[in-house]
Short mmCIF file of C-alpha atoms in Angstrom, two decimals:
data_model
loop_
_atom_site.label_atom_id
_atom_site.label_comp_id
_atom_site.label_asym_id
_atom_site.label_seq_id
_atom_site.Cartn_x
_atom_site.Cartn_y
_atom_site.Cartn_z
CA MET A 1 93.29 106.85 75.96
CA THR A 2 95.71 105.21 73.57
CA ASP A 3 95.99 101.72 72.15
CA ASP A 4 98.83 100.73 74.46
CA ARG A 5 96.69 101.42 77.54
CA LEU A 6 94.42 98.52 76.76
CA ARG A 7 95.34 95.37 78.64
CA PRO A 8 96.75 92.47 76.57
CA GLN A 9 94.51 89.49 76.07
CA HIS A 10 96.23 87.17 78.54
CA HIS A 11 93.21 85.52 80.12
CA GLU A 12 91.16 82.85 78.40
CA PRO A 13 87.85 81.75 79.94
CA ARG A 14 88.41 78.64 82.04
CA ASN A 15 85.86 76.26 83.53
CA GLY A 16 85.95 76.39 87.31
CA ASP A 17 87.60 79.84 87.28
CA VAL A 18 84.38 81.68 88.14
CA ILE A 19 84.17 82.91 91.74
CA VAL A 20 80.87 84.83 91.33
CA SER A 21 78.04 83.86 89.00
CA VAL A 22 75.08 86.24 88.60
CA ARG A 23 72.03 84.94 86.78
CA ASP A 24 68.80 86.79 85.94
CA LEU A 25 69.37 89.25 88.78
CA SER A 26 66.64 91.82 89.30
CA VAL A 27 66.39 94.42 92.05
CA ARG A 28 63.32 96.55 92.72
CA PHE A 29 62.84 99.30 95.29
CA ALA A 30 59.48 100.28 96.70
CA ALA A 31 59.10 104.07 96.46
CA GLY A 32 55.71 105.11 97.77
CA ASN A 33 53.15 103.98 95.22
CA SER A 34 55.83 103.37 92.59
CA THR A 35 58.48 100.73 91.96
CA VAL A 36 62.04 101.56 90.93
CA HIS A 37 63.35 98.85 88.58
CA ALA A 38 67.02 99.35 89.40
CA VAL A 39 68.39 96.08 87.96
CA ARG A 40 66.66 93.90 85.36
CA GLY A 41 67.73 90.41 84.36
CA VAL A 42 71.51 90.78 84.68
CA ASP A 43 73.81 87.82 83.89
CA LEU A 44 77.56 88.07 84.45
CA ASP A 45 80.56 86.15 85.79
CA ILE A 46 83.49 87.37 87.88
CA ARG A 47 86.66 85.29 87.53
CA ARG A 48 89.66 84.77 89.75
CA GLY A 49 92.70 86.78 88.72
CA GLU A 50 90.69 89.14 86.51
CA VAL A 51 89.23 92.65 86.72
CA THR A 52 85.57 92.62 85.71
CA ALA A 53 84.30 96.14 85.00
CA LEU A 54 80.73 97.40 85.25
CA VAL A 55 80.30 100.69 83.39
CA GLY A 56 77.49 103.05 82.55
CA GLU A 57 75.98 106.40 83.40
CA SER A 58 74.89 107.29 86.93
CA GLY A 59 71.72 105.39 87.76
CA SER A 60 72.44 102.54 85.36
CA GLY A 61 72.36 99.97 88.18
CA LYS A 62 76.03 99.01 88.35
CA SER A 63 76.49 99.82 92.07
CA THR A 64 73.19 98.11 92.90
CA VAL A 65 74.52 94.86 91.41
CA VAL A 66 77.55 94.75 93.71
CA LEU A 67 75.57 95.92 96.75
CA ALA A 68 73.14 93.04 96.12
CA LEU A 69 76.13 90.70 96.07
CA MET A 70 77.23 92.03 99.46
CA GLY A 71 73.72 91.98 100.91
CA LEU A 72 73.90 95.71 101.60
CA LEU A 73 70.74 96.91 99.88
CA ALA A 74 68.18 99.05 101.68
CA PRO A 75 65.26 97.32 103.46
CA ASN A 76 62.83 98.42 100.72
CA ALA A 77 64.69 96.36 98.11
CA THR A 78 63.33 93.15 96.59
CA VAL A 79 65.92 90.87 94.99
CA SER A 80 65.22 87.97 92.63
CA GLY A 81 67.41 85.72 90.53
CA SER A 82 70.66 84.11 91.64
CA ILE A 83 74.07 85.24 92.93
CA THR A 84 76.43 82.40 93.79
CA PHE A 85 79.76 83.05 95.46
CA ASP A 86 82.10 80.06 95.19
CA GLY A 87 79.03 77.81 95.05
CA THR A 88 77.09 79.50 97.87
CA GLU A 89 73.76 81.10 96.97
CA LEU A 90 73.60 84.65 98.34
CA VAL A 91 70.11 85.71 97.28
CA GLY A 92 67.94 84.95 100.27
CA ALA A 93 70.91 83.83 102.38
CA PRO A 94 70.55 84.46 106.13
CA PRO A 95 72.44 87.47 107.55
CA VAL A 96 74.91 85.23 109.39
CA VAL A 97 76.13 83.79 106.07
CA LEU A 98 76.62 87.25 104.57
CA ARG A 99 78.43 88.51 107.67
CA ARG A 100 80.92 85.65 107.40
CA LEU A 101 81.70 86.64 103.83
CA ARG A 102 81.97 90.41 104.25
CA GLY A 103 85.46 91.47 105.19
CA ALA A 104 86.73 87.90 105.18
CA ARG A 105 86.25 86.48 101.69
CA VAL A 106 84.79 89.60 100.09
CA GLY A 107 86.30 93.06 100.59
CA MET A 108 84.89 96.36 99.39
CA VAL A 109 86.47 99.72 98.58
CA PHE A 110 84.00 102.60 98.48
CA GLN A 111 84.19 105.81 96.46
CA ASP A 112 85.04 108.27 99.24
CA PRO A 113 87.47 106.90 101.83
CA MET A 114 86.97 109.89 104.14
CA THR A 115 83.37 108.81 104.78
CA SER A 116 84.43 105.19 105.34
CA LEU A 117 87.27 105.80 107.80
CA ASN A 118 86.64 106.81 111.41
CA PRO A 119 88.18 110.27 111.96
CA MET A 120 88.58 109.56 115.70
CA HIS A 121 90.95 106.60 115.33
CA THR A 122 94.32 106.13 113.67
CA VAL A 123 94.41 104.17 110.44
CA GLY A 124 96.54 101.53 112.14
CA ARG A 125 93.92 100.93 114.79
CA GLN A 126 91.20 100.64 112.16
CA LEU A 127 93.25 98.17 110.12
CA ALA A 128 94.01 96.10 113.21
CA GLU A 129 90.31 96.04 114.09
CA ALA A 130 89.45 94.72 110.61
CA VAL A 131 91.87 91.85 111.22
CA ARG A 132 90.69 90.99 114.75
CA VAL A 133 87.01 90.95 113.77
CA HIS A 134 87.66 87.94 111.54
CA ARG A 135 90.75 86.34 113.04
CA ARG A 136 91.74 85.21 116.51
CA VAL A 137 94.98 87.15 116.85
CA SER A 138 96.52 89.23 119.61
CA ALA A 139 96.48 93.02 119.54
CA LYS A 140 100.24 92.94 118.94
CA ASP A 141 99.93 90.63 115.95
CA ALA A 142 97.07 92.69 114.54
CA ALA A 143 99.15 95.86 114.87
CA ARG A 144 102.01 94.14 113.05
CA ARG A 145 99.59 93.05 110.33
CA ALA A 146 98.43 96.67 109.93
CA VAL A 147 101.98 97.72 109.07
CA GLU A 148 102.30 94.84 106.62
CA LEU A 149 99.08 95.87 104.90
CA LEU A 150 100.12 99.48 104.48
CA ASP A 151 103.42 98.32 103.07
CA LEU A 152 101.58 95.96 100.71
CA VAL A 153 99.58 98.82 99.19
CA ALA A 154 102.75 100.92 98.81
CA VAL A 155 102.17 103.46 101.59
CA PRO A 156 105.62 104.91 102.29
CA HIS A 157 106.96 104.73 105.85
CA ALA A 158 104.21 102.29 106.80
CA SER A 159 105.47 101.82 110.36
CA GLN A 160 104.97 105.54 110.97
CA ARG A 161 101.76 105.98 108.97
CA VAL A 162 99.87 103.51 111.17
CA GLY A 163 99.82 106.24 113.78
CA SER A 164 98.25 108.79 111.43
CA TYR A 165 94.63 109.89 111.52
CA PRO A 166 92.67 109.92 108.25
CA HIS A 167 92.74 113.73 107.94
CA GLU A 168 96.54 113.64 108.06
CA LEU A 169 96.70 111.60 104.84
CA SER A 170 96.15 112.67 101.25
CA GLY A 171 93.15 111.37 99.29
CA GLY A 172 95.31 108.83 97.50
CA MET A 173 96.80 107.59 100.78
CA ARG A 174 93.36 107.27 102.35
CA GLN A 175 92.17 105.23 99.39
CA ARG A 176 95.19 102.94 99.78
CA VAL A 177 94.27 102.50 103.44
CA MET A 178 90.77 101.46 102.34
CA ILE A 179 92.25 98.95 99.90
CA ALA A 180 94.50 97.64 102.68
CA MET A 181 91.47 97.24 104.94
CA ALA A 182 89.53 95.46 102.19
CA ILE A 183 92.32 92.89 101.68
CA ALA A 184 93.23 92.56 105.37
CA ASN A 185 91.93 89.00 105.55
CA ASP A 186 93.08 87.80 102.12
CA PRO A 187 89.67 87.83 100.40
CA ASP A 188 88.87 86.01 97.18
CA LEU A 189 86.94 88.98 95.77
CA LEU A 190 87.56 92.72 95.97
CA ILE A 191 84.74 95.07 95.00
CA ALA A 192 85.91 98.57 94.07
CA ASP A 193 83.03 101.03 93.66
CA GLU A 194 84.31 104.15 91.87
CA PRO A 195 87.63 103.93 93.77
CA THR A 196 89.40 106.73 91.87
CA THR A 197 86.66 109.28 91.20
CA ALA A 198 87.87 111.89 93.72
CA LEU A 199 91.57 111.50 92.88
CA ASP A 200 93.78 113.44 90.48
CA VAL A 201 95.19 111.61 87.48
CA THR A 202 98.60 110.88 88.99
CA ILE A 203 97.23 109.46 92.25
CA GLN A 204 94.55 107.62 90.30
CA ALA A 205 97.25 105.80 88.34
CA GLN A 206 99.03 104.83 91.55
CA VAL A 207 95.87 103.38 93.09
CA LEU A 208 95.12 101.43 89.91
CA ASP A 209 98.67 100.06 89.92
CA VAL A 210 98.02 98.74 93.44
CA LEU A 211 94.84 96.99 92.28
CA GLU A 212 96.60 95.45 89.27
CA ARG A 213 99.46 94.18 91.40
CA LEU A 214 97.08 92.60 93.91
CA ARG A 215 95.21 90.89 91.10
CA ASP A 216 98.36 89.50 89.55
CA GLU A 217 100.19 88.51 92.73
CA ARG A 218 97.22 87.09 94.63
CA ARG A 219 94.99 85.96 91.75
CA LEU A 220 92.40 88.23 93.29
CA ALA A 221 89.06 88.64 91.54
CA ILE A 222 88.17 92.34 91.26
CA ALA A 223 84.77 93.80 90.41
CA LEU A 224 85.36 97.39 89.30
CA VAL A 225 82.39 99.76 89.20
CA THR A 226 83.12 102.97 87.28
CA HIS A 227 81.89 105.42 84.68
CA ASP A 228 85.47 106.19 83.61
CA LEU A 229 86.32 104.33 80.40
CA GLY A 230 89.96 105.40 80.69
CA VAL A 231 90.23 103.46 83.95
CA VAL A 232 88.54 100.47 82.32
CA ALA A 233 90.93 100.55 79.39
CA GLY A 234 93.90 100.54 81.72
CA VAL A 235 93.04 97.70 84.10
CA ALA A 236 89.99 95.68 83.08
CA ASP A 237 89.95 92.23 81.48
CA SER A 238 86.23 92.17 80.69
CA VAL A 239 83.56 94.86 80.45
CA ASN A 240 79.84 94.85 81.24
CA VAL A 241 78.00 97.92 79.91
CA MET A 242 74.79 98.75 81.77
CA TYR A 243 71.94 101.04 80.83
CA ALA A 244 68.67 101.62 82.72
CA GLY A 245 69.25 98.58 84.91
CA SER A 246 70.09 96.13 82.13
CA LEU A 247 73.21 94.84 80.44
CA VAL A 248 73.41 96.11 76.87
CA GLU A 249 76.86 94.79 75.92
CA GLN A 250 79.59 92.64 77.45
CA GLY A 251 82.85 91.09 76.36
CA ASP A 252 86.63 91.22 76.51
CA VAL A 253 87.97 94.74 77.05
CA ARG A 254 89.60 94.90 73.59
CA ASP A 255 86.49 93.61 71.85
CA VAL A 256 84.23 96.11 73.62
CA PHE A 257 86.58 99.03 72.92
CA TYR A 258 87.37 98.18 69.29
CA ARG A 259 84.48 96.02 68.09
CA ALA A 260 81.47 97.26 70.07
CA VAL A 261 78.14 97.12 68.28
CA HIS A 262 75.49 98.46 70.68
CA PRO A 263 74.57 102.10 69.96
CA TYR A 264 74.88 103.02 73.65
CA THR A 265 78.38 101.53 73.97
CA LEU A 266 79.42 103.31 70.79
CA GLY A 267 77.99 106.53 72.23
CA LEU A 268 79.99 106.16 75.44
CA LEU A 269 83.16 105.60 73.46
CA ALA A 270 82.46 108.58 71.19
CA CYS A 271 82.08 110.97 74.13
CA SER A 272 85.28 109.79 75.85
CA PRO A 273 88.57 111.60 75.09
CA ARG A 274 91.17 109.61 73.15
CA LEU A 275 94.72 110.70 72.34
CA ASP A 276 94.83 108.53 69.24
CA ARG A 277 91.66 110.15 67.86
CA PRO A 278 91.77 113.86 68.69
CA GLY A 279 88.71 115.88 67.92
CA GLU A 280 85.45 117.13 69.31
CA LEU A 281 83.62 114.83 71.73
CA VAL A 282 80.16 113.71 70.66
CA PRO A 283 77.68 113.64 73.57
CA ILE A 284 74.76 111.23 73.76
CA ALA A 285 71.59 113.24 73.29
CA GLY A 286 68.79 113.02 75.82
CA SER A 287 68.68 111.45 79.28
CA PRO A 288 68.20 107.93 80.65
CA PRO A 289 64.57 106.92 81.29
CA VAL A 290 62.98 107.24 84.71
CA LEU A 291 63.30 103.82 86.35
CA THR A 292 59.72 103.95 87.65
CA GLU A 293 58.40 104.50 84.11
CA LEU A 294 60.46 102.25 81.89
CA PRO A 295 59.33 101.92 78.25
CA ALA A 296 58.00 98.61 76.94
CA GLY A 297 60.72 98.14 74.36
CA CYS A 298 64.41 98.99 74.31
CA ALA A 299 65.19 101.46 77.10
CA PHE A 300 67.75 103.22 74.90
CA ALA A 301 65.42 103.64 71.91
CA GLN A 302 64.38 107.16 72.91
CA ARG A 303 68.02 108.31 72.59
CA CYS A 304 69.09 106.09 69.71
CA GLU A 305 69.45 107.67 66.27
CA ARG A 306 69.04 104.27 64.62
CA ALA A 307 65.83 103.26 66.41
CA VAL A 308 62.91 101.93 64.36
CA ASP A 309 59.30 101.32 65.36
CA GLY A 310 60.00 97.81 66.60
CA CYS A 311 62.60 99.09 69.07
CA HIS A 312 59.83 100.79 71.05
CA VAL A 313 57.78 97.60 71.29
CA ARG A 314 60.13 94.66 71.86
CA ARG A 315 62.80 94.54 74.57
CA PRO A 316 66.00 93.06 73.08
CA VAL A 317 67.88 90.25 74.81
CA LEU A 318 71.63 89.89 75.25
CA ARG A 319 73.05 87.57 72.56
CA PRO A 320 76.32 86.92 70.71
CA VAL A 321 76.91 89.56 68.05
CA GLY A 322 80.34 89.46 66.43
CA ALA A 323 83.05 89.63 69.09
CA THR A 324 80.74 90.68 71.97
CA ARG A 325 77.30 89.96 73.39
CA ALA A 326 74.85 92.78 72.82
CA ALA A 327 71.18 93.54 73.46
CA CYS A 328 70.16 95.22 70.22
CA ASP A 329 67.86 93.97 67.49
CA LEU A 330 69.43 96.30 64.91
CA VAL A 331 72.81 94.54 64.79
CA GLY A 332 73.99 91.09 63.81
CA GLY A 333 71.18 90.26 61.46
CA ALA A 334 68.41 90.17 64.08
CA SER A 335 64.94 90.62 62.76
#
């Protein structure tokens, strides 16, 4: 990644601009005689007209956070804390409340569109169905809306593509169909969970351009879940770095990329390719802890070259450190 790929700082925090507020969110899964601590005490805000990224290694808890927001966790999950969407509390909300939000005010784009689209129906029919589930419109109007949606996400020859089956479209086209379906009812929030992982670089850029345009034109709030820091650098406004179920650093995208302080964030950046800093990538040694056997202190201490005895005893809390907020007792003068 290069310097010019980082988004300009054009958004300032504004009171009343928050569409989703997550406070002290914890998610546990019962696994036989053990408990998986998938998310632990997460605080974050998602703002209108901004892309809020959640990054981290596989198993860090980032997808679990957004699935908790949607109310799509498995039955063995226990959720505590608070998730408010435009003032409505979602933790403990009855299913009817969540069903009204899903697809209407909150849309979701999953990682693999081929597993989310029905291979037996045309994409136009599936888009029209997404509209009619939430709106009282005729089949003709829904079909017309399907064409409009494909055109909105830059699918060429939209009026013809509505008659295509998913297998007749490329991976990038299928992902655009999923984005079109997610925004079919003009939601306030779009959740994109690894939306470009299976795509080549060129198609990935096209899909990200669609997301950026939707954010700018519709003031859409976007929660982007990814492990790809290049994608984050290109589209995100703010970054939340997760490790072993907890937030370890968060801040503006430029501050996190250029002024990060947490050893894990610095490790992620060091093992990501950059055109402006050619050289050998430096991997992070070791592996994340098992979430059923989390250590008492800092979860990253076992992999951290700077760790001291106290790191294995006391769990650090997220606090302002320089330009970001970080959970590390070794930075910012913490004792």
